[in-house]
PDB file of C-alpha atoms in Angstrom:
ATOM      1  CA  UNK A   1       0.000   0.000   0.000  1.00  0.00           C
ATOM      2  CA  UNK A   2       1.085   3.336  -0.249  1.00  0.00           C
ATOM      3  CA  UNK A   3       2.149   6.179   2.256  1.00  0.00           C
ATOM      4  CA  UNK A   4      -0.418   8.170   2.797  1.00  0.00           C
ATOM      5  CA  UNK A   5      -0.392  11.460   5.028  1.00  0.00           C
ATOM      6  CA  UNK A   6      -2.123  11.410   8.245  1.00  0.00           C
ATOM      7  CA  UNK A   7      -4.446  14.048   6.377  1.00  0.00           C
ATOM      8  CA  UNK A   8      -5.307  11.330   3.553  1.00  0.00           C
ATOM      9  CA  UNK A   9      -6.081   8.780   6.192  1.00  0.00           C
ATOM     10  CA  UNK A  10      -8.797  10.803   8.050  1.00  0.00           C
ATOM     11  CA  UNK A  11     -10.239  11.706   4.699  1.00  0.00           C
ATOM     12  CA  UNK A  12     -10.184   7.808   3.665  1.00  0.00           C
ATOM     13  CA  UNK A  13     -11.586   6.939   6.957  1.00  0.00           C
ATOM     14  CA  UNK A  14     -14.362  10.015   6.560  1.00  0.00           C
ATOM     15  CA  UNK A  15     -15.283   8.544   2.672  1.00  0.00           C
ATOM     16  CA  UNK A  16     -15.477   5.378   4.157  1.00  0.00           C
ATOM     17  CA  UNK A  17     -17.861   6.251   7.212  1.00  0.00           C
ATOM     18  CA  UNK A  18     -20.251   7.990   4.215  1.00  0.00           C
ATOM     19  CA  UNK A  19     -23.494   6.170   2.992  1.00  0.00           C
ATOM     20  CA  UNK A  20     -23.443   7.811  -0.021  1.00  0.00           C
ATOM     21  CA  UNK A  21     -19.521   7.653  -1.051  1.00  0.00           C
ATOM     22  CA  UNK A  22     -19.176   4.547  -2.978  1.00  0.00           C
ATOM     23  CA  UNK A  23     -16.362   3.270  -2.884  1.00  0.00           C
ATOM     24  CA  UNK A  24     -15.484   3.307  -6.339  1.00  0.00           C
ATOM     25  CA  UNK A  25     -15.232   6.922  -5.387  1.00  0.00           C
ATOM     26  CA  UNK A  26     -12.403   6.150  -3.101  1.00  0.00           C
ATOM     27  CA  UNK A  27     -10.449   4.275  -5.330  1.00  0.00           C
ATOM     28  CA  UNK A  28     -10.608   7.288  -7.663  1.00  0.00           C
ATOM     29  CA  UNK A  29      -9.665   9.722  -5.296  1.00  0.00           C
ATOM     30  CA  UNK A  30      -6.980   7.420  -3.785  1.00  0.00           C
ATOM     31  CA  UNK A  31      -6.597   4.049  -5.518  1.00  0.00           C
ATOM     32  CA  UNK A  32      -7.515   2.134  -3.013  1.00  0.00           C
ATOM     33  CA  UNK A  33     -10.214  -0.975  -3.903  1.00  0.00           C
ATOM     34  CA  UNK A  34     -12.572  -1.791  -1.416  1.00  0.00           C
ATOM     35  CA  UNK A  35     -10.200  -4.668   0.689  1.00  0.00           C
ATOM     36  CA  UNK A  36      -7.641  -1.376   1.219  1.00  0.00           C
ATOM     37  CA  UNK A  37     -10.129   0.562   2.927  1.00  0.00           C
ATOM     38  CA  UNK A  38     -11.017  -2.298   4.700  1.00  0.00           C
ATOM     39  CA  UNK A  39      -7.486  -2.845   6.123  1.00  0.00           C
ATOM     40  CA  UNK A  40      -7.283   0.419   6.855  1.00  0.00           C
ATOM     41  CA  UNK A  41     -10.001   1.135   8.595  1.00  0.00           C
ATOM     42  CA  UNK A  42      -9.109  -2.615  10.767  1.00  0.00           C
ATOM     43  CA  UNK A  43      -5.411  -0.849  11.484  1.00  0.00           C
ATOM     44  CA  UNK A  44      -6.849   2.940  12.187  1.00  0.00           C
ATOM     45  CA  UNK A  45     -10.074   2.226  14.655  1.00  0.00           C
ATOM     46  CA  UNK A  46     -10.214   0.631  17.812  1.00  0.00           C
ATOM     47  CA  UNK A  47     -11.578  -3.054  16.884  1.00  0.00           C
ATOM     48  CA  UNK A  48     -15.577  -2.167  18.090  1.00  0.00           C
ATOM     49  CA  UNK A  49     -15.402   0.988  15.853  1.00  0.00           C
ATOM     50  CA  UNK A  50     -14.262  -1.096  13.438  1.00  0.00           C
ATOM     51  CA  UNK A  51     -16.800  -4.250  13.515  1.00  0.00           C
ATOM     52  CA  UNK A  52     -19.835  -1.152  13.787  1.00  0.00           C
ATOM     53  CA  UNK A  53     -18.286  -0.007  10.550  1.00  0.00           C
ATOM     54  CA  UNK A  54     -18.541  -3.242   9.027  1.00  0.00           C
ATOM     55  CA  UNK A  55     -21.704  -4.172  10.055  1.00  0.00           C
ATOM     56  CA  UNK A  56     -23.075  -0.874   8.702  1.00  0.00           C
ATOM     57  CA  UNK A  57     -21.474  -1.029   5.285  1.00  0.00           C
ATOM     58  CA  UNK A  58     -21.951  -4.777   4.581  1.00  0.00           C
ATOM     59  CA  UNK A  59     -24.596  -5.205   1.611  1.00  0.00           C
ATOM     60  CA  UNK A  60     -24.918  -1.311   1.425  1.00  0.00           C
ATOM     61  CA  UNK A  61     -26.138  -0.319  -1.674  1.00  0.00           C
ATOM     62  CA  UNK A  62     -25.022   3.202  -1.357  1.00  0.00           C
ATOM     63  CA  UNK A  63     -21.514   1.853  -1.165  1.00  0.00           C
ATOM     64  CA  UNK A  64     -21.189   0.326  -4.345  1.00  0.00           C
ATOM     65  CA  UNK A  65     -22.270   1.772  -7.321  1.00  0.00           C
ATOM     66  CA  UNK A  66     -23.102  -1.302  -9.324  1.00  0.00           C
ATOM     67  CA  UNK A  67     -25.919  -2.073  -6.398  1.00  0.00           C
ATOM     68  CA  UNK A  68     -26.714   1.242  -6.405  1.00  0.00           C
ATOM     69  CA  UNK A  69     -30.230   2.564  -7.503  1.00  0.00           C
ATOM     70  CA  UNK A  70     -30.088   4.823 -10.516  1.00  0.00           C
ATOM     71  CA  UNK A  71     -31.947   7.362  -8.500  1.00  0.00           C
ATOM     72  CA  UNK A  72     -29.534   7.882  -6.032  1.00  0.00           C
ATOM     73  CA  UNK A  73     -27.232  11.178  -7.182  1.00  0.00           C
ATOM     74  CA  UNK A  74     -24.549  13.274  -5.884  1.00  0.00           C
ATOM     75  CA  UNK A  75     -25.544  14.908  -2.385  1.00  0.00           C
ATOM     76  CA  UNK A  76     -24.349  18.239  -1.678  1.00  0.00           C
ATOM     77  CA  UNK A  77     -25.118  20.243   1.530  1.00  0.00           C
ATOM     78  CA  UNK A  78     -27.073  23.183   1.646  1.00  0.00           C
ATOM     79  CA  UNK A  79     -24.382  24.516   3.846  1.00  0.00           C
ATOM     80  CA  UNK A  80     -21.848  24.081   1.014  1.00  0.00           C
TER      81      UNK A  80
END
């Protein structure tokens, strides 16, 4: 894997915590596929943090865009 900055791992671990950032959108951004993030997230959160995580993303359709529904589109906050 490659060295990422402390600053890249909080914004990997934010992406991750998402519903609506695939992660398709992380490998983009970082080239990660979704087993990186995965061992990432295992190595950066204390191991409950971790297995909510898991349990939260696991069948997901938000987080991958081939289950996704074509309905579902780019959020952006009002406060943006």
């Amino acid at each position: 894997m490659k060295n990422f900055s402390p600053s890249d791992i909080s914004r990997i671990i934010e992406m991750a915590w998402e519903d609506r950032t695939p992660f398709e959108a992380i490998e983009n951004q970082f080239g990660l596929k979704e087993n990186d993030v995965r061992e990432i997230m295992r190595k950066k959160l204390k191991p409950s943090s971790f297995r909510m995580w898991r349990k939260r993303v696991s069948g997901r359709k938000t987080k991958h865009l081939s289950l996704r529904s074509k309905d579902v589109t780019r959020f952006k906050s009002k406060n943006q």
